[in-house]
Short mmCIF file of C-alpha atoms in Angstrom, two decimals:
data_model
loop_
_atom_site.label_atom_id
_atom_site.label_comp_id
_atom_site.label_asym_id
_atom_site.label_seq_id
_atom_site.Cartn_x
_atom_site.Cartn_y
_atom_site.Cartn_z
CA MET T 190 -0.01 -0.07 -0.08
CA PRO T 191 1.10 3.68 -0.53
CA ASP T 192 2.85 5.44 2.22
CA HIS T 193 -0.05 7.95 3.02
CA HIS T 194 2.17 10.13 5.05
CA ALA T 195 4.87 10.40 2.48
CA ARG T 196 2.16 10.99 -0.06
CA ARG T 197 0.70 13.91 1.92
CA ARG T 198 4.22 15.44 2.39
CA PHE T 199 4.93 14.90 -1.44
CA LEU T 200 1.79 17.06 -2.19
CA ALA T 201 2.42 19.70 0.35
CA THR T 202 5.86 20.26 -0.90
CA GLY T 203 4.69 20.76 -4.40
CA GLY T 204 5.29 17.49 -6.07
CA ALA T 205 5.85 17.98 -9.81
CA ALA T 206 5.51 21.78 -9.37
CA THR T 207 8.94 21.86 -7.52
CA VAL T 208 10.92 24.92 -8.61
CA LEU T 209 13.82 24.46 -10.82
CA THR T 210 17.08 24.80 -8.95
CA ALA T 211 20.81 24.74 -10.01
CA GLY T 212 22.15 21.16 -10.16
CA HIS T 213 25.12 21.60 -7.97
CA LEU T 214 22.95 22.60 -5.12
CA LEU T 215 20.63 19.45 -5.48
CA PHE T 216 22.77 16.87 -6.90
CA GLY T 217 25.95 17.54 -4.92
CA PRO T 218 29.54 17.16 -5.74
CA ALA T 219 29.21 13.69 -7.03
CA LEU T 220 27.84 14.95 -10.30
CA THR T 221 31.13 16.66 -11.26
CA GLY T 222 33.34 13.95 -9.60
CA PRO T 223 35.26 11.20 -11.75
CA ASP T 224 32.20 9.12 -12.59
CA GLY T 225 30.11 8.16 -15.56
CA ALA T 226 28.18 11.57 -15.56
CA ALA T 227 31.48 13.70 -15.68
CA ALA T 228 32.70 11.56 -18.53
CA ALA T 229 29.56 11.92 -20.59
CA VAL T 230 29.73 15.74 -19.97
CA ARG T 231 33.21 15.80 -21.37
CA ALA T 232 32.38 13.65 -24.27
CA TYR T 233 29.10 15.40 -25.25
CA GLY T 234 29.26 18.55 -23.50
CA GLY T 235 29.37 20.93 -26.52
CA GLY T 236 28.12 24.49 -26.16
CA PRO T 237 25.67 25.83 -23.48
CA LEU T 238 22.21 24.46 -23.36
CA PRO T 239 19.03 26.58 -23.70
CA HIS T 240 17.08 27.50 -20.76
CA GLY T 241 13.87 25.74 -19.86
CA LEU T 242 14.70 22.16 -20.54
CA PHE T 243 12.03 20.37 -18.41
CA THR T 244 8.82 22.05 -19.88
CA LEU T 245 7.07 18.73 -20.41
CA GLY T 246 7.54 17.39 -16.81
CA VAL T 247 8.77 13.96 -15.68
CA ALA T 248 7.08 10.62 -15.55
CA SER T 249 7.57 7.03 -14.52
CA GLY T 250 6.05 3.81 -15.66
CA ASP T 251 5.64 0.04 -15.92
CA PRO T 252 6.60 -0.80 -12.36
CA LEU T 253 8.31 -4.14 -11.57
CA PRO T 254 9.34 -5.31 -8.22
CA GLY T 255 12.79 -4.07 -8.61
CA GLY T 256 12.13 -0.85 -10.38
CA PHE T 257 10.46 1.21 -12.99
CA VAL T 258 11.04 3.24 -16.15
CA LEU T 259 11.72 7.11 -15.61
CA TRP T 260 11.20 9.43 -18.52
CA THR T 261 11.55 13.05 -19.43
CA ARG T 262 12.12 14.93 -22.73
CA LEU T 263 14.35 18.18 -23.14
CA ALA T 264 12.27 20.57 -25.01
CA PRO T 265 12.74 24.36 -24.35
CA ARG T 266 10.63 25.17 -27.31
CA PRO T 267 8.08 22.22 -27.02
CA LEU T 268 5.74 23.26 -29.95
CA ASP T 269 8.73 24.10 -32.26
CA GLY T 270 10.49 20.64 -32.58
CA GLY T 271 11.74 20.85 -29.05
CA GLY T 272 14.43 23.54 -29.55
CA MET T 273 17.43 21.53 -28.61
CA PRO T 274 20.93 21.53 -30.37
CA ASP T 275 21.47 18.72 -32.71
CA ARG T 276 23.78 16.59 -30.49
CA PRO T 277 23.48 14.05 -27.71
CA VAL T 278 23.03 15.60 -24.13
CA PRO T 279 23.91 13.64 -20.93
CA VAL T 280 21.07 13.64 -18.52
CA ARG T 281 21.61 12.49 -15.05
CA TRP T 282 18.86 10.90 -12.93
CA GLN T 283 18.50 9.96 -9.24
CA VAL T 284 16.08 7.89 -7.21
CA ALA T 285 15.90 8.33 -3.59
CA GLU T 286 13.64 7.06 -0.62
CA ASP T 287 12.84 10.53 0.38
CA GLU T 288 11.80 13.67 -1.46
CA ARG T 289 14.89 15.58 -0.23
CA PHE T 290 17.11 13.01 -1.84
CA ARG T 291 19.19 12.31 1.36
CA GLN T 292 18.85 8.50 0.91
CA ILE T 293 19.85 7.94 -2.76
CA ARG T 294 19.11 4.46 -3.93
CA ALA T 295 20.16 4.66 -7.62
CA GLN T 296 21.58 7.03 -9.96
CA GLY T 297 22.96 7.30 -13.59
CA VAL T 298 23.35 8.88 -16.84
CA GLU T 299 21.28 8.41 -20.03
CA LEU T 300 22.00 10.28 -23.28
CA ALA T 301 19.15 12.34 -24.72
CA ARG T 302 19.64 11.78 -28.53
CA PRO T 303 18.33 14.22 -31.16
CA GLU T 304 17.23 11.23 -33.22
CA ARG T 305 14.91 10.32 -30.31
CA GLY T 306 13.63 13.73 -29.68
CA HIS T 307 16.02 14.24 -26.80
CA ALA T 308 13.67 11.95 -24.82
CA VAL T 309 15.13 9.89 -21.96
CA HIS T 310 14.05 6.45 -20.76
CA ALA T 311 15.99 5.26 -17.80
CA GLU T 312 15.10 1.62 -16.80
CA ILE T 313 15.76 1.46 -12.93
CA GLY T 314 16.51 -1.70 -11.10
CA GLY T 315 17.84 -3.03 -7.94
CA LEU T 316 15.09 -1.27 -5.88
CA ARG T 317 12.97 -2.89 -3.13
CA PRO T 318 9.68 -4.17 -3.89
CA ASP T 319 6.27 -2.52 -3.08
CA ARG T 320 7.96 0.67 -2.02
CA GLU T 321 7.54 4.57 -2.69
CA TYR T 322 10.47 6.28 -4.25
CA PHE T 323 11.33 9.70 -5.56
CA TYR T 324 13.31 10.79 -8.61
CA ARG T 325 14.59 13.70 -10.59
CA PHE T 326 16.88 14.56 -13.63
CA ARG T 327 19.48 16.98 -14.25
CA ALA T 328 20.69 18.40 -17.71
CA GLY T 329 23.28 20.97 -17.74
CA GLU T 330 22.52 23.42 -14.79
CA GLU T 331 18.76 22.69 -14.74
CA VAL T 332 17.26 20.33 -12.36
CA SER T 333 13.71 18.79 -13.21
CA PRO T 334 10.66 18.75 -11.09
CA VAL T 335 10.58 15.81 -8.58
CA GLY T 336 8.52 12.86 -9.33
CA ARG T 337 6.99 10.03 -7.25
CA SER T 338 7.01 6.40 -8.23
CA ARG T 339 6.37 2.98 -6.67
CA THR T 340 7.68 -0.42 -7.30
CA ALA T 341 5.41 -3.37 -7.62
CA PRO T 342 4.91 -6.19 -4.91
CA ARG T 343 7.11 -9.10 -5.43
CA PRO T 344 5.79 -12.28 -7.26
CA GLY T 345 4.28 -14.59 -4.76
CA GLN T 346 3.86 -11.79 -1.92
CA ALA T 347 0.76 -12.03 -0.11
CA ASN T 348 -0.48 -8.59 -0.51
CA ARG T 349 -3.95 -7.92 0.58
CA HIS T 350 -4.79 -4.60 -1.01
CA LEU T 351 -4.01 -2.92 -4.37
CA ARG T 352 -5.36 0.66 -5.28
CA PHE T 353 -5.04 1.93 -8.84
CA ALA T 354 -6.96 4.12 -11.20
CA PHE T 355 -7.56 3.87 -14.98
CA ALA T 356 -8.44 6.68 -17.40
CA SER T 357 -8.63 7.34 -21.21
CA CYS T 358 -9.55 9.78 -23.96
CA GLN T 359 -7.96 13.24 -23.29
CA ASN T 360 -8.81 15.48 -26.22
CA TRP T 361 -7.14 18.87 -25.92
CA GLN T 362 -9.65 20.61 -27.82
CA ASP T 363 -12.63 19.18 -25.98
CA GLY T 364 -11.74 20.40 -22.58
CA TYR T 365 -9.33 21.10 -19.96
CA PHE T 366 -7.76 18.14 -17.91
CA THR T 367 -9.49 18.99 -14.75
CA ALA T 368 -9.98 15.52 -13.68
CA TYR T 369 -6.19 15.03 -13.20
CA HIS T 370 -6.12 17.74 -10.65
CA HIS T 371 -8.00 15.20 -8.42
CA LEU T 372 -6.35 12.26 -9.64
CA ALA T 373 -3.00 13.54 -8.56
CA GLN T 374 -4.21 13.72 -5.05
CA GLU T 375 -5.28 10.04 -4.86
CA ASP T 376 -3.25 7.24 -3.08
CA LEU T 377 -2.68 4.82 -6.06
CA ALA T 378 -0.09 2.22 -6.85
CA PHE T 379 -0.27 3.14 -10.70
CA VAL T 380 -2.54 4.47 -13.27
CA ALA T 381 -3.51 2.47 -16.36
CA PHE T 382 -4.06 4.70 -19.34
CA LEU T 383 -6.22 2.94 -22.04
CA GLY T 384 -5.80 4.96 -25.05
CA ASP T 385 -6.28 8.21 -26.90
CA TYR T 386 -3.43 10.08 -25.19
CA ILE T 387 -3.43 12.59 -28.08
CA TYR T 388 -6.04 13.36 -30.79
CA GLU T 389 -4.84 13.76 -34.40
CA SER T 390 -7.77 16.09 -35.32
CA VAL T 391 -7.14 19.29 -37.22
CA PRO T 392 -7.13 22.64 -34.99
CA ARG T 393 -10.54 24.08 -34.33
CA THR T 394 -11.07 27.69 -33.04
CA THR T 395 -14.44 26.98 -31.80
CA THR T 396 -13.42 24.51 -29.22
CA VAL T 397 -12.36 25.05 -25.80
CA ARG T 398 -8.63 24.93 -26.65
CA THR T 399 -7.02 24.71 -30.07
CA HIS T 400 -4.52 22.06 -31.43
CA GLU T 401 -1.09 23.46 -32.62
CA GLY T 402 -0.34 23.34 -36.10
CA ASP T 403 -2.64 23.86 -39.21
CA ASP T 404 -3.73 20.25 -40.11
CA GLU T 405 -3.65 16.67 -38.79
CA PRO T 406 -0.05 15.35 -37.92
CA TYR T 407 1.47 13.25 -40.57
CA THR T 408 5.29 13.52 -40.02
CA LEU T 409 7.47 12.89 -37.02
CA ALA T 410 7.92 16.54 -36.50
CA ASP T 411 4.05 17.04 -36.57
CA TYR T 412 3.51 14.25 -34.03
CA ARG T 413 6.18 15.42 -31.73
CA ASN T 414 4.58 18.84 -31.62
CA ARG T 415 1.21 17.48 -30.93
CA HIS T 416 2.39 15.14 -28.12
CA ALA T 417 4.51 18.00 -26.73
CA GLN T 418 1.42 20.29 -26.62
CA TYR T 419 -0.39 17.67 -24.50
CA LYS T 420 2.54 17.28 -22.18
CA THR T 421 2.63 21.09 -21.46
CA ASP T 422 -0.80 20.65 -19.56
CA PRO T 423 0.04 21.12 -15.78
CA GLU T 424 -2.51 18.78 -14.54
CA LEU T 425 -1.33 16.02 -16.90
CA GLN T 426 2.16 16.62 -15.71
CA ALA T 427 1.10 16.46 -12.12
CA ALA T 428 -0.67 13.03 -12.64
CA HIS T 429 2.46 11.82 -14.38
CA ALA T 430 4.56 12.93 -11.51
CA ALA T 431 2.44 11.48 -8.85
CA PHE T 432 2.39 7.73 -9.91
CA PRO T 433 3.87 5.28 -12.38
CA TRP T 434 1.65 4.96 -15.47
CA ILE T 435 1.03 1.87 -17.54
CA ALA T 436 -0.05 3.03 -20.95
CA THR T 437 -1.46 1.48 -24.07
CA TRP T 438 -2.92 3.30 -27.21
CA ASP T 439 -6.19 3.27 -29.13
CA ASP T 440 -6.73 5.02 -32.42
CA HIS T 441 -6.22 8.62 -32.12
CA GLU T 442 -2.45 8.44 -31.32
CA VAL T 443 -2.27 7.57 -35.10
CA ASP T 444 -5.49 8.02 -37.13
CA ASN T 445 -9.06 7.62 -36.18
CA ASN T 446 -10.29 4.04 -36.57
CA TRP T 447 -7.13 2.79 -37.96
CA ALA T 448 -6.71 -0.94 -38.20
CA ASP T 449 -3.28 -2.48 -38.90
CA ASP T 450 -2.02 -0.96 -42.04
CA ILE T 451 -5.39 0.43 -43.03
CA PRO T 452 -6.23 4.12 -42.35
CA GLN T 453 -9.66 5.62 -41.80
CA ASP T 454 -9.66 6.98 -45.39
CA PRO T 455 -7.68 4.70 -47.70
CA ALA T 456 -8.83 6.64 -50.65
CA GLN T 457 -7.04 9.78 -49.30
CA GLN T 458 -4.00 7.89 -47.59
CA PRO T 459 -2.31 5.48 -50.08
CA PRO T 460 -0.59 2.33 -48.27
CA ASP T 461 3.04 3.86 -48.40
CA ALA T 462 1.92 7.24 -47.12
CA PHE T 463 -0.10 5.69 -44.26
CA LEU T 464 2.70 3.40 -43.22
CA ALA T 465 5.11 6.21 -43.01
CA ARG T 466 2.51 8.19 -40.93
CA ARG T 467 2.17 4.99 -38.67
CA ALA T 468 6.06 4.89 -38.19
CA ALA T 469 6.13 8.57 -37.30
CA ALA T 470 3.23 8.25 -34.92
CA PHE T 471 4.80 5.26 -33.12
CA GLN T 472 8.08 6.88 -32.86
CA ALA T 473 6.47 9.96 -31.24
CA TYR T 474 4.37 7.93 -28.96
CA TYR T 475 7.45 6.19 -27.50
CA GLU T 476 9.38 9.33 -27.20
CA HIS T 477 6.59 10.85 -24.86
CA LEU T 478 5.46 7.82 -22.73
CA PRO T 479 7.52 6.13 -19.85
CA LEU T 480 7.84 2.76 -21.86
CA ARG T 481 10.68 0.32 -21.63
CA GLY T 482 13.33 -0.27 -24.30
CA SER T 483 11.25 -3.42 -25.35
CA ALA T 484 8.71 -0.99 -26.80
CA ARG T 485 11.07 1.00 -28.78
CA PRO T 486 9.62 1.26 -32.34
CA ARG T 487 11.21 -0.48 -35.19
CA GLY T 488 9.82 1.11 -38.24
CA ILE T 489 5.94 0.36 -38.41
CA ASP T 490 6.23 -2.26 -35.26
CA LEU T 491 5.99 -1.33 -31.70
CA ARG T 492 5.51 -4.14 -29.14
CA LEU T 493 2.95 -2.74 -26.68
CA HIS T 494 1.11 -5.70 -25.25
CA ARG T 495 2.63 -6.84 -22.11
CA ARG T 496 1.98 -8.24 -18.66
CA LEU T 497 2.73 -6.98 -15.27
CA GLY T 498 2.28 -8.71 -11.84
CA PHE T 499 1.17 -7.30 -8.44
CA GLY T 500 2.02 -10.01 -5.90
CA ARG T 501 -0.45 -12.91 -5.53
CA LEU T 502 -3.45 -10.43 -5.89
CA ALA T 503 -3.40 -9.31 -9.60
CA THR T 504 -1.99 -9.60 -12.95
CA LEU T 505 -2.52 -6.83 -15.40
CA HIS T 506 -2.68 -7.94 -19.09
CA VAL T 507 -2.10 -4.84 -21.27
CA LEU T 508 -3.67 -5.36 -24.93
CA ASP T 509 -3.08 -3.70 -28.14
CA THR T 510 -6.20 -3.80 -30.01
CA ARG T 511 -5.17 -1.66 -33.00
CA GLN T 512 -1.77 -2.78 -34.55
CA TYR T 513 -2.72 -6.29 -35.49
CA ARG T 514 -6.63 -6.14 -36.02
CA SER T 515 -8.60 -7.07 -39.20
CA ASP T 516 -10.46 -4.32 -40.90
CA GLN T 517 -13.79 -3.37 -39.38
CA PRO T 518 -16.62 -5.04 -40.97
CA ALA T 519 -19.66 -3.48 -42.59
CA THR T 520 -22.37 -5.95 -41.60
CA LEU T 521 -23.30 -8.41 -39.01
CA ALA T 522 -22.63 -11.22 -41.11
CA GLU T 523 -18.96 -10.15 -41.42
CA ALA T 524 -18.72 -9.62 -37.80
CA GLU T 525 -19.38 -13.37 -37.31
CA ASP T 526 -16.41 -14.27 -39.62
CA PRO T 527 -14.17 -16.61 -37.36
CA ALA T 528 -11.11 -15.36 -39.24
CA ARG T 529 -11.70 -11.67 -38.14
CA THR T 530 -9.56 -10.73 -35.35
CA MET T 531 -9.19 -7.80 -32.95
CA THR T 532 -5.74 -8.79 -31.58
CA GLY T 533 -4.10 -10.99 -34.23
CA PRO T 534 -3.55 -14.75 -33.51
CA GLU T 535 -0.22 -14.33 -31.75
CA GLN T 536 -1.47 -11.89 -29.28
CA GLU T 537 -4.72 -13.89 -28.54
CA GLU T 538 -2.38 -16.96 -27.86
CA TRP T 539 -0.17 -14.80 -25.59
CA LEU T 540 -3.59 -13.53 -23.76
CA VAL T 541 -4.92 -16.96 -23.17
CA LYS T 542 -1.63 -18.56 -22.06
CA GLY T 543 -0.87 -15.82 -19.73
CA MET T 544 -4.38 -15.66 -18.19
CA SER T 545 -4.16 -19.48 -17.60
CA GLU T 546 -0.72 -19.52 -16.06
CA ALA T 547 -1.28 -16.40 -13.89
CA ASP T 548 -0.88 -17.35 -10.39
CA THR T 549 -2.86 -14.47 -8.92
CA ARG T 550 -6.43 -13.85 -7.56
CA TRP T 551 -7.55 -11.49 -10.34
CA ASN T 552 -6.78 -11.16 -14.01
CA LEU T 553 -7.22 -7.60 -15.11
CA LEU T 554 -7.18 -6.55 -18.76
CA ALA T 555 -6.12 -3.02 -19.95
CA ASN T 556 -8.26 -2.87 -23.00
CA GLN T 557 -9.04 -0.27 -25.45
CA VAL T 558 -12.55 -0.81 -27.01
CA MET T 559 -15.73 -2.25 -25.53
CA TRP T 560 -16.27 -5.96 -25.19
CA ALA T 561 -19.87 -6.06 -24.20
CA SER T 562 -22.65 -6.03 -26.65
CA ASN T 563 -23.77 -2.33 -27.19
CA ASP T 564 -26.84 -1.82 -29.27
CA ARG T 565 -27.27 1.70 -30.37
CA MET T 566 -30.96 1.79 -30.99
CA ALA T 567 -33.97 0.84 -28.92
CA GLY T 568 -36.38 -1.44 -30.56
CA PRO T 569 -36.17 -4.67 -32.72
CA GLN T 570 -33.74 -2.91 -35.03
CA GLN T 571 -29.99 -3.35 -34.19
CA VAL T 572 -27.22 -0.78 -34.68
CA PHE T 573 -23.69 -1.41 -33.57
CA ASP T 574 -20.33 0.26 -33.66
CA PHE T 575 -18.14 -2.36 -35.47
CA ASP T 576 -15.07 -0.70 -34.41
CA ASN T 577 -15.67 -2.15 -30.89
CA TRP T 578 -15.78 -6.00 -30.16
CA ASP T 579 -19.33 -6.19 -31.65
CA GLY T 580 -17.31 -6.15 -34.91
CA TYR T 581 -15.20 -9.04 -34.04
CA ARG T 582 -17.85 -11.52 -32.62
CA ALA T 583 -16.28 -14.97 -33.22
CA GLN T 584 -13.08 -13.88 -31.45
CA ARG T 585 -15.18 -12.40 -28.61
CA ARG T 586 -17.14 -15.44 -28.09
CA ARG T 587 -14.03 -17.62 -28.21
CA LEU T 588 -12.47 -15.64 -25.55
CA LEU T 589 -15.36 -15.31 -23.32
CA ASP T 590 -15.82 -19.02 -23.61
CA PHE T 591 -12.42 -19.27 -22.24
CA PHE T 592 -13.29 -16.80 -19.47
CA GLY T 593 -15.97 -19.28 -18.35
CA SER T 594 -13.89 -22.32 -18.60
CA GLY T 595 -12.50 -22.25 -15.18
CA ARG T 596 -8.83 -22.03 -16.54
CA THR T 597 -8.49 -18.36 -15.37
CA ALA T 598 -9.31 -16.54 -12.03
CA ASN T 599 -11.69 -13.66 -11.92
CA PRO T 600 -11.33 -11.83 -15.16
CA VAL T 601 -12.40 -8.12 -15.16
CA VAL T 602 -12.03 -6.04 -18.38
CA LEU T 603 -11.04 -2.44 -18.03
CA THR T 604 -11.91 -0.31 -21.10
CA GLY T 605 -11.73 3.13 -22.49
CA ASP T 606 -12.78 4.65 -25.76
CA ARG T 607 -16.64 5.38 -25.24
CA HIS T 608 -16.39 8.87 -23.56
CA ALA T 609 -19.07 7.59 -21.26
CA THR T 610 -19.31 4.86 -18.57
CA TRP T 611 -20.74 1.27 -19.28
CA VAL T 612 -20.67 -1.32 -16.45
CA CYS T 613 -21.62 -4.83 -17.78
CA ASP T 614 -21.78 -8.47 -17.28
CA LEU T 615 -19.83 -10.37 -19.94
CA LYS T 616 -21.41 -13.35 -21.64
CA PRO T 617 -20.24 -15.46 -24.54
CA ASP T 618 -23.75 -14.93 -26.24
CA PHE T 619 -25.32 -11.62 -25.28
CA ASP T 620 -28.57 -12.44 -27.27
CA ASP T 621 -29.07 -15.62 -25.37
CA PRO T 622 -30.70 -15.12 -21.84
CA ALA T 623 -29.32 -18.61 -20.80
CA SER T 624 -25.91 -17.80 -21.73
CA PRO T 625 -23.82 -17.80 -18.46
CA VAL T 626 -22.13 -14.65 -17.02
CA VAL T 627 -18.33 -15.22 -17.17
CA GLY T 628 -16.78 -11.92 -16.33
CA ALA T 629 -17.11 -8.25 -15.89
CA GLU T 630 -16.32 -5.10 -17.85
CA ILE T 631 -15.83 -1.52 -16.67
CA THR T 632 -15.87 1.05 -19.45
CA GLY T 633 -14.49 4.32 -17.94
CA THR T 634 -15.50 7.59 -19.10
CA SER T 635 -13.14 10.04 -20.65
CA ILE T 636 -10.75 12.75 -19.26
CA SER T 637 -12.02 15.34 -21.64
CA SER T 638 -13.10 13.82 -24.93
CA GLY T 639 -16.63 14.86 -25.72
CA GLY T 640 -16.55 17.92 -23.56
CA ASP T 641 -19.17 18.70 -20.83
CA SER T 642 -22.02 16.19 -21.09
CA ASP T 643 -25.66 16.58 -21.57
CA PRO T 644 -27.05 13.85 -19.33
CA VAL T 645 -30.74 14.54 -20.31
CA ALA T 646 -30.02 13.72 -23.91
CA PHE T 647 -27.69 10.83 -23.17
CA HIS T 648 -30.32 9.09 -21.07
CA ARG T 649 -33.16 9.78 -23.41
CA VAL T 650 -31.17 7.79 -26.15
CA TYR T 651 -29.73 5.05 -23.81
CA ASP T 652 -32.05 4.27 -20.99
CA PRO T 653 -34.63 2.56 -23.50
CA ILE T 654 -31.85 0.43 -24.77
CA MET T 655 -30.66 -0.29 -21.24
CA ALA T 656 -34.19 -1.76 -20.58
CA GLU T 657 -33.58 -4.19 -23.45
CA SER T 658 -29.94 -5.06 -22.42
CA PRO T 659 -29.93 -7.03 -19.14
CA HIS T 660 -26.07 -7.38 -19.01
CA TRP T 661 -25.76 -3.52 -18.82
CA LYS T 662 -25.64 -2.63 -15.05
CA TYR T 663 -24.88 1.01 -15.08
CA ILE T 664 -24.50 3.84 -17.77
CA GLY T 665 -23.41 7.68 -17.40
CA ASN T 666 -21.61 10.23 -19.50
CA ARG T 667 -19.79 12.62 -17.15
CA ARG T 668 -16.12 13.27 -17.27
CA GLY T 669 -13.64 11.63 -14.88
CA TYR T 670 -11.81 8.43 -14.08
CA VAL T 671 -12.34 5.13 -12.28
CA VAL T 672 -10.49 4.22 -8.98
CA CYS T 673 -10.23 0.33 -8.21
CA ASP T 674 -9.64 -1.11 -4.63
CA VAL T 675 -8.72 -4.79 -5.13
CA THR T 676 -8.44 -7.30 -2.34
CA PRO T 677 -8.53 -11.07 -2.33
CA ALA T 678 -12.30 -10.86 -1.71
CA ARG T 679 -13.60 -8.35 -4.19
CA LEU T 680 -12.83 -5.57 -6.59
CA LEU T 681 -14.58 -2.29 -5.74
CA ALA T 682 -14.69 0.46 -8.44
CA SER T 683 -15.55 4.02 -7.80
CA LEU T 684 -16.50 6.21 -10.66
CA GLN T 685 -15.06 9.78 -10.02
CA VAL T 686 -16.51 12.65 -12.12
CA VAL T 687 -15.90 16.28 -12.43
CA SER T 688 -18.34 19.19 -12.62
CA THR T 689 -16.68 20.66 -15.74
CA VAL T 690 -13.95 20.48 -18.37
CA TRP T 691 -14.96 23.67 -20.17
CA GLN T 692 -13.35 25.84 -17.63
CA PRO T 693 -9.76 25.60 -16.15
CA GLY T 694 -8.72 25.37 -12.52
CA GLU T 695 -10.20 23.48 -9.64
CA THR T 696 -13.40 21.87 -10.02
CA THR T 697 -16.03 19.82 -7.90
CA MET T 698 -15.49 16.09 -7.94
CA VAL T 699 -17.97 13.61 -6.78
CA THR T 700 -18.23 9.72 -6.52
CA ALA T 701 -21.17 9.10 -9.04
CA ALA T 702 -21.31 5.30 -8.43
CA ARG T 703 -19.51 2.32 -6.97
CA PHE T 704 -19.42 -1.10 -8.52
CA GLN T 705 -18.28 -4.50 -7.13
CA VAL T 706 -17.10 -7.70 -8.43
CA GLU T 707 -16.94 -10.53 -5.86
CA ALA T 708 -14.04 -13.13 -6.32
CA GLY T 709 -15.59 -16.47 -7.62
CA ARG T 710 -18.74 -14.95 -8.53
CA PRO T 711 -18.49 -13.60 -12.28
CA GLY T 712 -20.40 -10.47 -12.83
CA ILE T 713 -20.70 -7.10 -11.49
CA SER T 714 -23.07 -5.25 -9.24
CA VAL T 715 -23.90 -1.68 -8.48
CA VAL T 716 -23.11 -1.04 -4.76
CA ASP T 717 -24.45 2.56 -4.70
CA ARG T 718 -24.97 5.41 -7.09
CA LEU T 719 -26.32 8.94 -7.31
CA PRO T 720 -29.26 9.19 -9.74
CA TRP T 721 -28.04 11.26 -12.64
CA GLU T 722 -30.64 14.03 -11.83
CA GLU T 723 -29.18 14.20 -8.08
CA GLU T 724 -25.68 14.11 -9.47
CA GLN T 725 -26.58 17.06 -11.82
CA ARG T 726 -27.70 19.05 -8.71
CA THR T 727 -24.78 18.16 -6.60
CA ILE T 728 -21.92 19.24 -8.84
CA ASP T 729 -21.39 22.66 -10.25
CA ARG T 730 -22.97 23.34 -13.68
CA ALA T 731 -20.87 24.33 -16.58
CA PRO T 732 -21.81 26.30 -19.53
CA ARG T 733 -22.93 24.39 -22.75
CA ARG T 734 -21.95 26.62 -25.64
CA HIS T 735 -18.66 25.05 -26.75
CA ASP T 736 -18.39 22.75 -29.76
CA VAL T 737 -16.46 19.41 -29.59
CA ASP T 738 -14.65 17.28 -32.08
CA ASP T 739 -16.65 13.95 -31.46
CA ASP T 740 -20.27 13.12 -31.64
CA GLN T 741 -20.05 10.32 -29.07
CA PHE T 742 -21.60 11.02 -25.70
#
């Protein structure tokens, strides 16, 4: 469990907002002594560096029992290619047990290289499991803000509690990242981010904020600038600095609804042009997220699906449902094609094998698009979004049959994408009332995508469909994130929603509902909830006059 006292101290002293201070004062004389850092400075020192190197903040990710990944990127002119000289720059990092860095436990040097956007990925090892640490960087005479991270429990550790959050869909133009102000103050072991870290849409002046540039990103320079713009958000920086993140992507990191080597609009993007765009997007994604070297892109390939363990309590299986998928079908008949795949056969085999062999109480899937059947029209006619698992029905049925086979323990799918909250039972056949419940899915809402919601319109559309969909247990469309408290007996998920994303600064946050999955009993139930009318009265109302980029609720 997190150290609550240290967590409060970290917040009280500013956390990610720590003022930059001269490196000699913070890092001490060891930095200029006869060590690797001094050698690196001599080899690559060159001329003086620009000022304001750490404009994009710091982050950590992919926690293991012995360590985690540290990230930063040197970018004094973040929206203009970064603004760094065309040479490698040595960056010193330190990890300590205290935020004053009196108990240093690891330190080293990484080169921020121009061909990698002067991003730094330092893979830290040799730390103690299930423990809080603090970290910082130095380049030239500047020192970064301080970040906080945490190692995972060791394999086989009989841990009794795991608390984490998951979030997704942060469209810069649709709203401010006000939910992260509250997320950064939680006590969490990690944050799972489930996709749409950036949006590739064109700049619009009618939205809350405007994307940089004058078009969608296509080149590496374009994607670097778009990622850098998002990274300048202070609330996003604070959330990264507060916890390790475990990130995966969905579509907007590259192109809306892309599928493997197929763009959204093949007539406008020839194959060679789209593959070049995909490679550029992959490179910029890696440069801006705290990912391990095993995820470093190689052309049009980037291995993002991976597995992380948290003692004997939980295994997190991180999926990639974009890079290997078949193209979206056009009809229900095509959606039933057994050859159609969301994950590709190798990743499906990896998932089944890993869930079968996981020696943990819970199997959690960090997933992008919705598994549960989601009709979009009330009445006998059925309308589906085939970009979701509704378009890949044979594979979905195969995997849900596996969930119910007894070969894996307590599967819970954590999903993004929908810009709304859907809490559902999972069944191999959603059209058969006799089909058994084999798992649970919590589809979380967005951080900002979709802008401030209209609950009246949302419930007018979806409440009649919910009456025809017994596997739906809860729906809602306010912005926020989900916190999960996991014990051997149950997973308790709390939906945290904010009053507005159309105004910057502090906002009201309420717990809109809580949901529970009991170990050994597939399915999910609503523990308590605010009726949406009461929720609307409880939180502050925001103006409704802004356009948004997406027509989803």
